[in-house]
PDB file of C-alpha atoms in Angstrom:
ATOM      1  CA  MET A   1      11.345  -6.302  22.810  1.00 91.00           C
ATOM      2  CA  LYS A   2       9.175  -9.158  21.555  1.00 96.00           C
ATOM      3  CA  PHE A   3      10.677 -12.549  20.782  1.00 97.00           C
ATOM      4  CA  TYR A   4       9.586 -15.224  18.332  1.00 98.00           C
ATOM      5  CA  PHE A   5      10.487 -18.874  18.561  1.00 98.00           C
ATOM      6  CA  VAL A   6      10.829 -21.544  15.914  1.00 98.00           C
ATOM      7  CA  TYR A   7      10.629 -24.888  17.666  1.00 98.00           C
ATOM      8  CA  MET A   8      10.607 -28.620  17.105  1.00 97.00           C
ATOM      9  CA  LEU A   9       8.698 -31.178  19.112  1.00 98.00           C
ATOM     10  CA  ARG A  10       9.284 -34.906  19.151  1.00 98.00           C
ATOM     11  CA  CYS A  11       5.929 -36.625  19.158  1.00 98.00           C
ATOM     12  CA  ASN A  12       5.017 -39.942  20.755  1.00 97.00           C
ATOM     13  CA  ASP A  13       5.152 -41.628  17.321  1.00 97.00           C
ATOM     14  CA  LYS A  14       8.740 -40.302  16.894  1.00 96.00           C
ATOM     15  CA  SER A  15       7.693 -37.772  14.242  1.00 97.00           C
ATOM     16  CA  ILE A  16       8.985 -34.210  14.455  1.00 97.00           C
ATOM     17  CA  TYR A  17       6.626 -31.249  14.487  1.00 97.00           C
ATOM     18  CA  THR A  18       7.935 -27.773  13.592  1.00 97.00           C
ATOM     19  CA  GLY A  19       6.141 -24.610  14.647  1.00 97.00           C
ATOM     20  CA  ILE A  20       6.464 -20.917  15.406  1.00 98.00           C
ATOM     21  CA  THR A  21       5.165 -18.871  18.332  1.00 98.00           C
ATOM     22  CA  SER A  22       5.745 -15.704  20.309  1.00 98.00           C
ATOM     23  CA  ASP A  23       5.088 -17.517  23.623  1.00 98.00           C
ATOM     24  CA  LEU A  24       7.037 -20.762  23.695  1.00 98.00           C
ATOM     25  CA  GLU A  25       6.014 -21.904  27.172  1.00 97.00           C
ATOM     26  CA  LYS A  26       2.302 -21.344  26.476  1.00 97.00           C
ATOM     27  CA  ARG A  27       2.465 -23.039  23.072  1.00 97.00           C
ATOM     28  CA  ILE A  28       4.253 -26.130  24.398  1.00 97.00           C
ATOM     29  CA  PHE A  29       1.624 -26.364  27.153  1.00 97.00           C
ATOM     30  CA  GLU A  30      -1.129 -26.173  24.508  1.00 97.00           C
ATOM     31  CA  HIS A  31       0.487 -28.984  22.512  1.00 97.00           C
ATOM     32  CA  SER A  32       0.948 -31.089  25.650  1.00 97.00           C
ATOM     33  CA  GLU A  33      -2.628 -30.599  26.858  1.00 97.00           C
ATOM     34  CA  GLY A  34      -4.176 -31.121  23.434  1.00 96.00           C
ATOM     35  CA  LYS A  35      -5.884 -27.741  23.289  1.00 95.00           C
ATOM     36  CA  HIS A  36      -6.420 -27.900  19.514  1.00 94.00           C
ATOM     37  CA  LYS A  37      -8.133 -31.189  18.564  1.00 95.00           C
ATOM     38  CA  ASN A  38      -7.424 -30.764  14.838  1.00 95.00           C
ATOM     39  CA  SER A  39      -3.709 -30.128  15.287  1.00 95.00           C
ATOM     40  CA  TYR A  40      -0.994 -32.524  14.112  1.00 97.00           C
ATOM     41  CA  THR A  41       0.244 -33.153  17.650  1.00 97.00           C
ATOM     42  CA  TYR A  42      -3.152 -33.848  19.262  1.00 97.00           C
ATOM     43  CA  SER A  43      -3.154 -37.592  18.601  1.00 97.00           C
ATOM     44  CA  ARG A  44       0.630 -37.860  18.910  1.00 98.00           C
ATOM     45  CA  ARG A  45       0.963 -36.837  22.553  1.00 98.00           C
ATOM     46  CA  PRO A  46       2.943 -36.747  24.682  1.00 98.00           C
ATOM     47  CA  VAL A  47       5.307 -34.355  22.956  1.00 98.00           C
ATOM     48  CA  SER A  48       8.669 -33.040  24.071  1.00 97.00           C
ATOM     49  CA  LEU A  49      10.538 -29.922  23.066  1.00 98.00           C
ATOM     50  CA  VAL A  50      13.773 -30.964  21.335  1.00 98.00           C
ATOM     51  CA  TYR A  51      14.907 -27.700  19.716  1.00 97.00           C
ATOM     52  CA  TYR A  52      14.112 -24.026  19.577  1.00 97.00           C
ATOM     53  CA  GLN A  53      15.681 -20.871  18.233  1.00 96.00           C
ATOM     54  CA  GLU A  54      14.826 -17.333  19.297  1.00 98.00           C
ATOM     55  CA  PHE A  55      14.307 -14.403  16.914  1.00 98.00           C
ATOM     56  CA  THR A  56      13.515 -10.730  17.348  1.00 98.00           C
ATOM     57  CA  ASN A  57      12.373 -10.288  13.750  1.00 97.00           C
ATOM     58  CA  PRO A  58       9.087 -12.088  12.967  1.00 97.00           C
ATOM     59  CA  GLU A  59       9.768 -12.251   9.224  1.00 97.00           C
ATOM     60  CA  GLN A  60      13.097 -13.925   9.870  1.00 97.00           C
ATOM     61  CA  ALA A  61      11.426 -16.449  12.180  1.00 97.00           C
ATOM     62  CA  ILE A  62       8.765 -17.231   9.565  1.00 97.00           C
ATOM     63  CA  GLU A  63      11.404 -17.779   6.870  1.00 97.00           C
ATOM     64  CA  PHE A  64      13.411 -20.036   9.184  1.00 95.00           C
ATOM     65  CA  GLU A  65      10.321 -22.127   9.982  1.00 97.00           C
ATOM     66  CA  LYS A  66       9.539 -22.504   6.263  1.00 96.00           C
ATOM     67  CA  LYS A  67      13.081 -23.744   5.633  1.00 94.00           C
ATOM     68  CA  PHE A  68      12.893 -26.199   8.554  1.00 92.00           C
ATOM     69  CA  LYS A  69       9.673 -27.692   7.255  1.00 94.00           C
ATOM     70  CA  LYS A  70      11.390 -28.543   3.957  1.00 92.00           C
ATOM     71  CA  TRP A  71      14.338 -30.261   5.640  1.00 91.00           C
ATOM     72  CA  SER A  72      14.640 -34.026   5.673  1.00 90.00           C
ATOM     73  CA  ARG A  73      14.131 -35.874   8.927  1.00 92.00           C
ATOM     74  CA  ALA A  74      17.851 -36.760   8.958  1.00 90.00           C
ATOM     75  CA  LYS A  75      18.830 -33.100   8.669  1.00 90.00           C
ATOM     76  CA  LYS A  76      16.448 -32.120  11.494  1.00 93.00           C
ATOM     77  CA  GLU A  77      17.872 -34.905  13.675  1.00 92.00           C
ATOM     78  CA  ALA A  78      21.416 -33.653  13.006  1.00 89.00           C
ATOM     79  CA  LEU A  79      20.391 -30.172  14.188  1.00 90.00           C
ATOM     80  CA  ILE A  80      18.604 -31.536  17.262  1.00 92.00           C
ATOM     81  CA  THR A  81      21.662 -33.568  18.280  1.00 91.00           C
ATOM     82  CA  ASP A  82      24.147 -30.773  17.459  1.00 87.00           C
ATOM     83  CA  ASP A  83      25.875 -33.008  14.910  1.00 83.00           C
ATOM     84  CA  PHE A  84      27.166 -30.192  12.745  1.00 70.00           C
ATOM     85  CA  ASN A  85      29.303 -32.489  10.583  1.00 75.00           C
ATOM     86  CA  LYS A  86      26.215 -34.417   9.487  1.00 72.00           C
ATOM     87  CA  LEU A  87      24.239 -31.191   9.183  1.00 69.00           C
ATOM     88  CA  GLN A  88      26.833 -29.796   6.796  1.00 69.00           C
ATOM     89  CA  GLY A  89      26.758 -33.003   4.763  1.00 69.00           C
ATOM     90  CA  PHE A  90      22.973 -32.907   4.483  1.00 68.00           C
ATOM     91  CA  SER A  91      23.204 -29.269   3.386  1.00 65.00           C
ATOM     92  CA  GLU A  92      25.497 -29.894   0.412  1.00 61.00           C
ATOM     93  CA  CYS A  93      24.144 -29.640  -3.102  1.00 59.00           C
ATOM     94  CA  ARG A  94      23.372 -33.107  -4.457  1.00 56.00           C
ATOM     95  CA  ASN A  95      22.404 -32.154  -8.013  1.00 56.00           C
ATOM     96  CA  ALA A  96      23.938 -34.195 -10.820  1.00 56.00           C
ATOM     97  CA  THR A  97      25.427 -30.964 -12.199  1.00 59.00           C
ATOM     98  CA  HIS A  98      27.370 -30.278  -8.983  1.00 54.00           C
ATOM     99  CA  TYR A  99      31.105 -30.730  -9.490  1.00 56.00           C
ATOM    100  CA  LYS A 100      31.301 -33.480  -6.846  1.00 58.00           C
ATOM    101  CA  TYR A 101      28.775 -35.645  -8.651  1.00 55.00           C
ATOM    102  CA  ASN A 102      29.606 -34.897 -12.288  1.00 57.00           C
ATOM    103  CA  PRO A 103      33.028 -36.130 -13.438  1.00 58.00           C
ATOM    104  CA  ASP A 104      32.924 -33.813 -16.458  1.00 60.00           C
ATOM    105  CA  ARG A 105      32.764 -30.650 -14.309  1.00 54.00           C
ATOM    106  CA  LYS A 106      35.584 -29.139 -12.315  1.00 57.00           C
ATOM    107  CA  GLU A 107      35.384 -27.028  -9.164  1.00 55.00           C
ATOM    108  CA  VAL A 108      35.778 -23.329  -9.965  1.00 53.00           C
ATOM    109  CA  ASP A 109      37.715 -21.248  -7.451  1.00 54.00           C
ATOM    110  CA  GLY A 110      36.317 -18.040  -6.821  1.00 50.00           C
TER     111      GLY A 110
END
């Protein structure tokens, strides 16, 4: 069975890089050694692995990576530090039409 990994690296400039690979150890080595000179991490080395999740379905891994890339830095940090209370808070709907933020709307049980 083949595995796919969605991972996050903390770069030397404190930024967070998100990627996907089928060989996590090899890919982290490539980031660390600067194998790809045009990559985001090349000038931000050293890098350290701060999170990864394993998948058996490549489509699922790709979708997860796409979602991660849209997350705010604060939400990524909450996941990295296993702060699930903050993660839940960052995941709540913040639209003005949401019942929590619109006094004219009521929560509908359902």
